[in-house]
PDB file of N, CA and C in Angstrom:
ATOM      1  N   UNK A   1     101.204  22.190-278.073  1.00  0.00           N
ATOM      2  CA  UNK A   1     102.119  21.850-279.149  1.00  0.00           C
ATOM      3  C   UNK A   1     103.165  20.897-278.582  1.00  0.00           C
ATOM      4  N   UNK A   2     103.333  19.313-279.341  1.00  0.00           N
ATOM      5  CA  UNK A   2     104.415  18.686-279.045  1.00  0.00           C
ATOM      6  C   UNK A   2     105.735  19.139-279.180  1.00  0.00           C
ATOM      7  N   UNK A   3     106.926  19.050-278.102  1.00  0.00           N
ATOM      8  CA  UNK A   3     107.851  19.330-278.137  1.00  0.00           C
ATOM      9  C   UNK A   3     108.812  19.094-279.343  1.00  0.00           C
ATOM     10  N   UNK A   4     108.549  18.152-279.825  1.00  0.00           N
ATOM     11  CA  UNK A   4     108.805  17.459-281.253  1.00  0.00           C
ATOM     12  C   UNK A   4     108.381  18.541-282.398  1.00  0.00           C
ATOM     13  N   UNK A   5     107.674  19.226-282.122  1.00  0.00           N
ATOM     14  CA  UNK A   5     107.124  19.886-283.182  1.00  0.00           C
ATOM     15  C   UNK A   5     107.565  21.066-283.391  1.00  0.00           C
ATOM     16  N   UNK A   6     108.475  21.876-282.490  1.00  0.00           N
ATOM     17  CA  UNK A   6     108.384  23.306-281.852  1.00  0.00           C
ATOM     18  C   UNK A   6     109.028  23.574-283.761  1.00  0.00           C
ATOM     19  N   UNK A   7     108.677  24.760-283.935  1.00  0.00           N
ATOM     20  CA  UNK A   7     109.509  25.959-284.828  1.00  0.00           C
ATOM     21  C   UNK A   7     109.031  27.036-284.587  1.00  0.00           C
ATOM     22  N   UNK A   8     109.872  28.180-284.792  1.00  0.00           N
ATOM     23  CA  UNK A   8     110.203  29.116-284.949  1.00  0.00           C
ATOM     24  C   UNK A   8     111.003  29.911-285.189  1.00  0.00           C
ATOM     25  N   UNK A   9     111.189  31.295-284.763  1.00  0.00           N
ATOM     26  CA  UNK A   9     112.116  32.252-285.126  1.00  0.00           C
ATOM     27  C   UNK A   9     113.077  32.775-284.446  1.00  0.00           C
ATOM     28  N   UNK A  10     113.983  33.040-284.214  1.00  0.00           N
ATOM     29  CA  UNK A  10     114.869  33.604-283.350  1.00  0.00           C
ATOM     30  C   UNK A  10     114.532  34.770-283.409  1.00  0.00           C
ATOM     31  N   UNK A  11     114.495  35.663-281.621  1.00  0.00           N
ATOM     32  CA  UNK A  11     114.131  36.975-280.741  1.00  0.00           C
ATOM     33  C   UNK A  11     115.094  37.718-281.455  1.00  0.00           C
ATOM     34  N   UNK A  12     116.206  37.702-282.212  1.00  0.00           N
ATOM     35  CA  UNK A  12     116.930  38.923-282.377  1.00  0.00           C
ATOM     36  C   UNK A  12     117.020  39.107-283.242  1.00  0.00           C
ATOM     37  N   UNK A  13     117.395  37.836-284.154  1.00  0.00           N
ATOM     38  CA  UNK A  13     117.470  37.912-285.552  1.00  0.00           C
ATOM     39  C   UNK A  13     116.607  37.242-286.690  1.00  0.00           C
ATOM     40  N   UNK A  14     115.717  36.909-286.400  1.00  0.00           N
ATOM     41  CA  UNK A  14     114.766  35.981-287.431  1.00  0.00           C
ATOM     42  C   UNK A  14     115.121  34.995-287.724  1.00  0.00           C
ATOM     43  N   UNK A  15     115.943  34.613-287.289  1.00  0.00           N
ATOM     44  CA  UNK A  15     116.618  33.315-288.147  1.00  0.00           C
ATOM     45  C   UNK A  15     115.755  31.942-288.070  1.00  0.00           C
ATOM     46  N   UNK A  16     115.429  31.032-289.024  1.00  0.00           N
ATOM     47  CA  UNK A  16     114.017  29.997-288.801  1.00  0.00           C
ATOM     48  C   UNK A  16     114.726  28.664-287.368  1.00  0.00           C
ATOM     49  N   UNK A  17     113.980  28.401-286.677  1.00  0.00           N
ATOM     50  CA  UNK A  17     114.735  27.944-285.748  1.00  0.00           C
ATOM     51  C   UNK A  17     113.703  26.440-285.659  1.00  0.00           C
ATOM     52  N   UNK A  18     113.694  24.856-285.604  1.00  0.00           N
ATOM     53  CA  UNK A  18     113.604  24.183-285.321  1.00  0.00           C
ATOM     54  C   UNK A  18     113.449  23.258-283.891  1.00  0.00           C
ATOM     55  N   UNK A  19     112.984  21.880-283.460  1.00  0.00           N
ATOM     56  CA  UNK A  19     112.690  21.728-282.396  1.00  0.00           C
ATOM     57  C   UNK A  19     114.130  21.835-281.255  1.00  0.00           C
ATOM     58  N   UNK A  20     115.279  21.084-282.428  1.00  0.00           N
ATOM     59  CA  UNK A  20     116.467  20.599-281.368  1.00  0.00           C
ATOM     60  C   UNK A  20     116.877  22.043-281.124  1.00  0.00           C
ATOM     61  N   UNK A  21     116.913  23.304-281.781  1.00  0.00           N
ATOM     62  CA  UNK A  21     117.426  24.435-281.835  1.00  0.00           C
ATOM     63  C   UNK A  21     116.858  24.965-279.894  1.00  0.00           C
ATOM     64  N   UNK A  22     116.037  24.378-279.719  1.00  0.00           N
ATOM     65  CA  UNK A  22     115.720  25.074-278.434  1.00  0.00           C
ATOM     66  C   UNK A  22     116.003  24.585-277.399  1.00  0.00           C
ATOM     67  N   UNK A  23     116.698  23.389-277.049  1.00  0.00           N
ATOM     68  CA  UNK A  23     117.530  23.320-275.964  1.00  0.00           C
ATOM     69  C   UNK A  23     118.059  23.992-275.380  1.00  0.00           C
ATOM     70  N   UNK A  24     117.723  23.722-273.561  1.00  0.00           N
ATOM     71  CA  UNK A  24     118.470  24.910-272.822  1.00  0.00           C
ATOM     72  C   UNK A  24     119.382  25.483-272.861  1.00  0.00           C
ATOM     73  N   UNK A  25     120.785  24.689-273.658  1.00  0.00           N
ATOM     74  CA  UNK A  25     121.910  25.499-273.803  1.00  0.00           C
ATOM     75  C   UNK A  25     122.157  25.917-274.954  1.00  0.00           C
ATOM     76  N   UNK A  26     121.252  26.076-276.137  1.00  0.00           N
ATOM     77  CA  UNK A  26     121.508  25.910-277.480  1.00  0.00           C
ATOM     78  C   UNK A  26     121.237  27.602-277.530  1.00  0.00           C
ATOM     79  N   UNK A  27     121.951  28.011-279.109  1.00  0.00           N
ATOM     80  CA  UNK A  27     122.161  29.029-279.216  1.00  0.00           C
ATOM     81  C   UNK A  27     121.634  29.554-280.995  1.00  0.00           C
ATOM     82  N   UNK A  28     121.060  30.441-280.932  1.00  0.00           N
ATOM     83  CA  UNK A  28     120.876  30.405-282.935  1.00  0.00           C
ATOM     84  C   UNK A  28     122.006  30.427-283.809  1.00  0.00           C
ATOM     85  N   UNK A  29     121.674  29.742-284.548  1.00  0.00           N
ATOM     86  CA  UNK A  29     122.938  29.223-285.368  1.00  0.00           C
ATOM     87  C   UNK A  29     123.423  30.128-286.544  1.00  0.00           C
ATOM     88  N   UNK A  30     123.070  31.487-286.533  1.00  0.00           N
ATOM     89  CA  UNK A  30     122.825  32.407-287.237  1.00  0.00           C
ATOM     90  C   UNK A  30     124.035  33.429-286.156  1.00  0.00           C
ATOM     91  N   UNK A  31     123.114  33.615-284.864  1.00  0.00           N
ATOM     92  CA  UNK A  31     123.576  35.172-284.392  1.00  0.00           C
ATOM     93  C   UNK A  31     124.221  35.071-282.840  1.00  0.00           C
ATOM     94  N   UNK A  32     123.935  33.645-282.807  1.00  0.00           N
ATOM     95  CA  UNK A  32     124.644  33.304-281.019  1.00  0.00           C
ATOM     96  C   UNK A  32     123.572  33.366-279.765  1.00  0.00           C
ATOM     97  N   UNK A  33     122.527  34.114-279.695  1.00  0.00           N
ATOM     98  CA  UNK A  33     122.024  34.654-278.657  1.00  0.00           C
ATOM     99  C   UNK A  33     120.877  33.181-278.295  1.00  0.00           C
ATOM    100  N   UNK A  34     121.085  33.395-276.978  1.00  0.00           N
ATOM    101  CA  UNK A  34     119.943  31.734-276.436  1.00  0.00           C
ATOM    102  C   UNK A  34     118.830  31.996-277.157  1.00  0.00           C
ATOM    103  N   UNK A  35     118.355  30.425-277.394  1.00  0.00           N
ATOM    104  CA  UNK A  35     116.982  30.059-277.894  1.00  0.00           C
ATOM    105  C   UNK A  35     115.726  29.817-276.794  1.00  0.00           C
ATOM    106  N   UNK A  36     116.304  29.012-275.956  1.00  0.00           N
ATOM    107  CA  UNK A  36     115.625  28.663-274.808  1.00  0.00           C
ATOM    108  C   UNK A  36     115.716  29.793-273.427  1.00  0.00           C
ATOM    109  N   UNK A  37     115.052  31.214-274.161  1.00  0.00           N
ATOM    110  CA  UNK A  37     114.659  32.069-273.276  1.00  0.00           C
ATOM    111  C   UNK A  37     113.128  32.722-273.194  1.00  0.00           C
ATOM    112  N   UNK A  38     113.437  33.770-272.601  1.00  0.00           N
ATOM    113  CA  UNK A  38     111.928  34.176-272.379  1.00  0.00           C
ATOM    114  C   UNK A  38     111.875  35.181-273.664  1.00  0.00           C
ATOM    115  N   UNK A  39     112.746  35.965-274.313  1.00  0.00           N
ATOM    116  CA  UNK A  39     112.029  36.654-275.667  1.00  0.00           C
ATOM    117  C   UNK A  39     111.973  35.590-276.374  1.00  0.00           C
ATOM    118  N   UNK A  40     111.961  34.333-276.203  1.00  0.00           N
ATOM    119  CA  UNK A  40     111.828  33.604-277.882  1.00  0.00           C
ATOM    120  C   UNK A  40     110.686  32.391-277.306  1.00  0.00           C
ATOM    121  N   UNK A  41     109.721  33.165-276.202  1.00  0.00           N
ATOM    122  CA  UNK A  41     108.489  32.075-276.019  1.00  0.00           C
ATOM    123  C   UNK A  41     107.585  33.074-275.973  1.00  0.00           C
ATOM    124  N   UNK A  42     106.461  32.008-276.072  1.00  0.00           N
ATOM    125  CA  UNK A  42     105.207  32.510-276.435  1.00  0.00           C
ATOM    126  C   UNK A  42     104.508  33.114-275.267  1.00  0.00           C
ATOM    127  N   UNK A  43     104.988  32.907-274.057  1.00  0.00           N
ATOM    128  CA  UNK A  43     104.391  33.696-272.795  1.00  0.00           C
ATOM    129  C   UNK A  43     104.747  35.219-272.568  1.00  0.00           C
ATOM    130  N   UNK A  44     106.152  35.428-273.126  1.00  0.00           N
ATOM    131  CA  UNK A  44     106.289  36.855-273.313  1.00  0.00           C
ATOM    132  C   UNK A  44     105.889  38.245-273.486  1.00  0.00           C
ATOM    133  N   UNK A  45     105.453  38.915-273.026  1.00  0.00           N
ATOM    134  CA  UNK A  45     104.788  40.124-272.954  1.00  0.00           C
ATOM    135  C   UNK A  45     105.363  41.221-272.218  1.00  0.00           C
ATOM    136  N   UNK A  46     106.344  41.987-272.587  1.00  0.00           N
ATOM    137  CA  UNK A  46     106.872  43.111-271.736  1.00  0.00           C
ATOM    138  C   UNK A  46     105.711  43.928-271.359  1.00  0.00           C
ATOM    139  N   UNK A  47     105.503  44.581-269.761  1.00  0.00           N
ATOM    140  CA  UNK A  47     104.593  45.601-269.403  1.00  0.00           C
ATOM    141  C   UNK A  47     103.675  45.470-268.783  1.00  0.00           C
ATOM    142  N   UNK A  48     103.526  43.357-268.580  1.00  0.00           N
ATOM    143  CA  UNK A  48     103.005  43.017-267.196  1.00  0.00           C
ATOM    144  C   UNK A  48     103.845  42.220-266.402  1.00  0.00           C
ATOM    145  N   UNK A  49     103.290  41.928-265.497  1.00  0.00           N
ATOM    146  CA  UNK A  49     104.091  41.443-264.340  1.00  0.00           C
ATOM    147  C   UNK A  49     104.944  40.354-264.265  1.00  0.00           C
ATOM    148  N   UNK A  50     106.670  40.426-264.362  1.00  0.00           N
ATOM    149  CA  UNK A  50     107.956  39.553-265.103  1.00  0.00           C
ATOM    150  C   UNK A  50     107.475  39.370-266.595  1.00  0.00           C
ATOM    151  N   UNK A  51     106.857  40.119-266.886  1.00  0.00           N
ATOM    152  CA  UNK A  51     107.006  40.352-268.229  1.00  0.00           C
ATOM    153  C   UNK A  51     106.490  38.781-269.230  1.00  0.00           C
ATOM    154  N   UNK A  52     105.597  38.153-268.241  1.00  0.00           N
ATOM    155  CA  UNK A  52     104.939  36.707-268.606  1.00  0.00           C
ATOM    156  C   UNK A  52     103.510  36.362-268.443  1.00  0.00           C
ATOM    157  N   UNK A  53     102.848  35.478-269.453  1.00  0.00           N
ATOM    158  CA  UNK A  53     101.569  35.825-269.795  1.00  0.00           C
ATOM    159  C   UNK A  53     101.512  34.843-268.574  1.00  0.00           C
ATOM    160  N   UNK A  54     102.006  33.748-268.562  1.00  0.00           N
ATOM    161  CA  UNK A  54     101.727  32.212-267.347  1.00  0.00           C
ATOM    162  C   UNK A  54     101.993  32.990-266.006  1.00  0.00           C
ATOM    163  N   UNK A  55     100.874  33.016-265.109  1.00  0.00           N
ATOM    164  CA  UNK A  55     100.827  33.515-263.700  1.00  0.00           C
ATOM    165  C   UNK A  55     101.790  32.831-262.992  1.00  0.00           C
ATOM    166  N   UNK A  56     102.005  31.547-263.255  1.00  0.00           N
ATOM    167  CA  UNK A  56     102.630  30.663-262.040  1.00  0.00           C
ATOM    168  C   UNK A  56     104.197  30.592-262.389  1.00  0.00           C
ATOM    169  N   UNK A  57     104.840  31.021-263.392  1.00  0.00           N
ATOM    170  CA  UNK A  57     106.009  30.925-263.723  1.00  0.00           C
ATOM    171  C   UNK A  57     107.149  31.887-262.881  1.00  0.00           C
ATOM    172  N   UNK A  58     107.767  31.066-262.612  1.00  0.00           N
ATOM    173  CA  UNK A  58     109.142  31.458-261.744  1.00  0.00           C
ATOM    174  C   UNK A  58     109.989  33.083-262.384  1.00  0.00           C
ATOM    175  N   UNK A  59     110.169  33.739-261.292  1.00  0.00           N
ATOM    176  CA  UNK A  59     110.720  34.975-262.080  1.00  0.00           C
ATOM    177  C   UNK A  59     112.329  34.632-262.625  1.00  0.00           C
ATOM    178  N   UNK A  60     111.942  35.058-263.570  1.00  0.00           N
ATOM    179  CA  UNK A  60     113.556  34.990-264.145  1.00  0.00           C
ATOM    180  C   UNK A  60     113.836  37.186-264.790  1.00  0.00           C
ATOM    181  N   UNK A  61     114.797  37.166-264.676  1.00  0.00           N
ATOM    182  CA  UNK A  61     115.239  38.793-264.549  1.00  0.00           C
ATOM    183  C   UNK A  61     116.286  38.749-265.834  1.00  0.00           C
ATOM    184  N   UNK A  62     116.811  38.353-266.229  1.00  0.00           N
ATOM    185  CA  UNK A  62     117.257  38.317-267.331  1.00  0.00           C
ATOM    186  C   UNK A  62     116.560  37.492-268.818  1.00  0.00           C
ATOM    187  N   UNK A  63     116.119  38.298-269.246  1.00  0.00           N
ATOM    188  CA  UNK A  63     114.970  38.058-270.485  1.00  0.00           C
ATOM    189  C   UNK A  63     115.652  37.153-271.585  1.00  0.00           C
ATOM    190  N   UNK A  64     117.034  37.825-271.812  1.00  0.00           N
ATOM    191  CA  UNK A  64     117.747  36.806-272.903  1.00  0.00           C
ATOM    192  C   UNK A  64     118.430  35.816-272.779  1.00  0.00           C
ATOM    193  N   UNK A  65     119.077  35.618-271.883  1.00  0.00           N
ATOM    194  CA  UNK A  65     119.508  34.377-271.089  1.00  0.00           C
ATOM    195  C   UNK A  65     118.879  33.076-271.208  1.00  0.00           C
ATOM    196  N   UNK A  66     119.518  32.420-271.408  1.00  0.00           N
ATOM    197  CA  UNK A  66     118.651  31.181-271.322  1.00  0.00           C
ATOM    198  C   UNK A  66     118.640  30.568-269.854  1.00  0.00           C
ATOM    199  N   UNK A  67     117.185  29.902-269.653  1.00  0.00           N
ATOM    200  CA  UNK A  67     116.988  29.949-268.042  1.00  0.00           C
ATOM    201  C   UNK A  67     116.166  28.185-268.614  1.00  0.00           C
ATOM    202  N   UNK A  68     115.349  28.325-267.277  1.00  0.00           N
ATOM    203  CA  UNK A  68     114.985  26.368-267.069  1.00  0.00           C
ATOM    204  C   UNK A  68     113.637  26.454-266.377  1.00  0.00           C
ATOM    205  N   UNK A  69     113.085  27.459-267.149  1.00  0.00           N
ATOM    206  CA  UNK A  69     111.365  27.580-267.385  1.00  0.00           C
ATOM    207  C   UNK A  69     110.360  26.314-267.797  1.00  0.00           C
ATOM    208  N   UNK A  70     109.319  25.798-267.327  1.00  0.00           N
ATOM    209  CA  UNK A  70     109.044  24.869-267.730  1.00  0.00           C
ATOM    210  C   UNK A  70     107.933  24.909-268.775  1.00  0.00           C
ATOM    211  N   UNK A  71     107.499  26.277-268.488  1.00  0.00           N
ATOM    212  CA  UNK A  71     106.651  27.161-269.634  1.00  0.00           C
ATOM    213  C   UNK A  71     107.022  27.301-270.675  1.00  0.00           C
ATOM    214  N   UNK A  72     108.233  27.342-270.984  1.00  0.00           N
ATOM    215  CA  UNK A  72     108.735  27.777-272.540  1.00  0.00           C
ATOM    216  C   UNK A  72     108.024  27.228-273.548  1.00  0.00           C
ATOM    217  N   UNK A  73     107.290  27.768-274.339  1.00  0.00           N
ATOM    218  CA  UNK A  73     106.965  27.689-275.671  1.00  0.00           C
ATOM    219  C   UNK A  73     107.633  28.535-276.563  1.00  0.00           C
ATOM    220  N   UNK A  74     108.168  28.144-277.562  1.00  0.00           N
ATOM    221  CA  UNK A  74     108.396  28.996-278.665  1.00  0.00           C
ATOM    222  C   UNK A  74     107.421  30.029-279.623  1.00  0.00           C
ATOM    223  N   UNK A  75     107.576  31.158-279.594  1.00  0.00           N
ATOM    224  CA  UNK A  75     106.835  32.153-279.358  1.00  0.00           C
ATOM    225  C   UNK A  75     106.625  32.079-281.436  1.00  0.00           C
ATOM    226  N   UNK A  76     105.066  32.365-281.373  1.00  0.00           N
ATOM    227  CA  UNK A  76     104.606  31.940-282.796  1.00  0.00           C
ATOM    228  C   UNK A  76     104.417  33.147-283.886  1.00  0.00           C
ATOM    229  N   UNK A  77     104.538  34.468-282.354  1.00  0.00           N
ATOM    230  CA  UNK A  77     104.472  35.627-283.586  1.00  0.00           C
ATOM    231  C   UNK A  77     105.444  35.750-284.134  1.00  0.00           C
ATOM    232  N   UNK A  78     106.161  36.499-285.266  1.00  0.00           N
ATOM    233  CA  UNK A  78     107.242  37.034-285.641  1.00  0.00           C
ATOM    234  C   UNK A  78     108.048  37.889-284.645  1.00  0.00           C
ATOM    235  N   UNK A  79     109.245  37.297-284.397  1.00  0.00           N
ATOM    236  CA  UNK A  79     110.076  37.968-283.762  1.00  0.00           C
ATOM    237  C   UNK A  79     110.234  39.521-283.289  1.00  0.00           C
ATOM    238  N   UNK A  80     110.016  40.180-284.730  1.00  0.00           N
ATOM    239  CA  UNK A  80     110.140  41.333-285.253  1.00  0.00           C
ATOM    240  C   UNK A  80     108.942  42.156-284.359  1.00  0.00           C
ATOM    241  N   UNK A  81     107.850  41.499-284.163  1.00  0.00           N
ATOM    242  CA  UNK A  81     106.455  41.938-283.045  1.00  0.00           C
ATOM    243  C   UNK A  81     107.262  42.283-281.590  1.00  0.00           C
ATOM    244  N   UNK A  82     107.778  41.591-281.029  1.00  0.00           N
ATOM    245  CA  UNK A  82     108.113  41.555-280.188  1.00  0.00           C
ATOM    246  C   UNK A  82     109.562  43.027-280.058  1.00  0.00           C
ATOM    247  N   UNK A  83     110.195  42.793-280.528  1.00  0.00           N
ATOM    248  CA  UNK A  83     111.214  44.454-280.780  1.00  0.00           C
ATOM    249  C   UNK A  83     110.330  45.114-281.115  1.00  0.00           C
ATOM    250  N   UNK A  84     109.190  45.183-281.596  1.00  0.00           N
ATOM    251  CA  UNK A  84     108.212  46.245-281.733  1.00  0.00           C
ATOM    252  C   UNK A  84     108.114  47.053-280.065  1.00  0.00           C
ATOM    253  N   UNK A  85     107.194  45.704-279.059  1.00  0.00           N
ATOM    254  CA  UNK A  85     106.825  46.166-278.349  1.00  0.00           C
ATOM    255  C   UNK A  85     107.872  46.718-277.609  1.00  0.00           C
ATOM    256  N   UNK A  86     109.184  46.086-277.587  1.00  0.00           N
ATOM    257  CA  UNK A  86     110.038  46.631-276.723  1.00  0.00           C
ATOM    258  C   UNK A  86     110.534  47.972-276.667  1.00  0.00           C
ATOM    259  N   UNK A  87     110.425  48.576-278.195  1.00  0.00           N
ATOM    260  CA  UNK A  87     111.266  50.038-278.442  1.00  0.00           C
ATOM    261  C   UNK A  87     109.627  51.161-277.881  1.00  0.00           C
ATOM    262  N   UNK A  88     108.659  50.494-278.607  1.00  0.00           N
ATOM    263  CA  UNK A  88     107.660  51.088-277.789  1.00  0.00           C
ATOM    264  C   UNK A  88     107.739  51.659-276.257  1.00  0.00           C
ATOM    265  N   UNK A  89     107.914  50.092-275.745  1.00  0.00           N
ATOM    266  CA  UNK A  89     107.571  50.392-273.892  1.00  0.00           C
ATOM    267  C   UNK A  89     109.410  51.318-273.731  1.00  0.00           C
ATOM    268  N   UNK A  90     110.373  51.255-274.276  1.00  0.00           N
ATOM    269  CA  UNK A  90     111.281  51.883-274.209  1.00  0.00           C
ATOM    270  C   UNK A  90     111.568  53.136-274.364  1.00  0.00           C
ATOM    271  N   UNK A  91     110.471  53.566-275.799  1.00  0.00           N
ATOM    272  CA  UNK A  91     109.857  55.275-275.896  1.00  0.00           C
ATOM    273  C   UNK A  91     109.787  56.036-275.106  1.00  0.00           C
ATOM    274  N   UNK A  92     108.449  55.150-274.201  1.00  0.00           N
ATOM    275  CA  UNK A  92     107.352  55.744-273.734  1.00  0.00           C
ATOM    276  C   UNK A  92     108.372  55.862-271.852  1.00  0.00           C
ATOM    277  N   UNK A  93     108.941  54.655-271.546  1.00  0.00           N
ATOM    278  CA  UNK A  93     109.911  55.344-270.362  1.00  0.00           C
ATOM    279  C   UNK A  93     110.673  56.736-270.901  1.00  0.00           C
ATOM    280  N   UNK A  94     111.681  57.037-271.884  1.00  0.00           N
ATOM    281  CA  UNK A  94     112.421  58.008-272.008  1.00  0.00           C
ATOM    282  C   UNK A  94     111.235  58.834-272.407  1.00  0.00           C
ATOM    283  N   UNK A  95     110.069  58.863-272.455  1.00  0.00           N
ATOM    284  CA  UNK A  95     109.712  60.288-272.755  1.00  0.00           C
ATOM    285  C   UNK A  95     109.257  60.687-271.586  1.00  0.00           C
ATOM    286  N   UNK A  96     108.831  59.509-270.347  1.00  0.00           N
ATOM    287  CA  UNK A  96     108.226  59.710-268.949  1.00  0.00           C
ATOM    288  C   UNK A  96     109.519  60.126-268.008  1.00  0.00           C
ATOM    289  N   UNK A  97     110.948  60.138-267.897  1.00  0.00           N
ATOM    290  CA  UNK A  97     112.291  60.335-267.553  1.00  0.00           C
ATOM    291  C   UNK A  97     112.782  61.571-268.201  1.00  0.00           C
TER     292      UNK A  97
END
């Protein structure tokens, strides 16, 4: 997908988010929280290893933060998928603790 092209949704709040919206320092214009992070790309996957589908990508430890990944894609499922998986894998620690 051309960079020109990116849309999507914002990781926290749904909000519809556009290409310029994802600049590294840019923020949703809705709820504040970075665009250009790892919950709001498409490599994202909490529960494997840094929590990223791309093997070769640099660890970054703070998920919401916006960081300088060169992987970033804007992530195409609904936001809302993603807080799915998280309260899930979040369950399933407090019921293993």
């Amino acid at each position: 997908m051309s960079r020109d092209n990116w849309q999507g949704t914002c990781w926290h709040c749904q909000q519809k988010l556009e290409a310029s919206d994802y600049q590294r320092e840019n923020r949703c214009p809705a709820c504040s929280k970075a665009t250009h992070c790892c919950r709001n790309c498409e490599y994202y996957q909490p529960g494997i290893a840094n929590s990223c589908k791309e093997p070769i990508a640099d660890l970054v430890t703070d998920k919401d933060r916006a960081n300088f990944c060169d992987y970033f894609s804007p992530a195409s499922r609904p936001a809302a998928v993603a807080a799915d998986v998280d309260k899930l894998l979040q369950d399933a620690e407090n019921l293993f603790n």
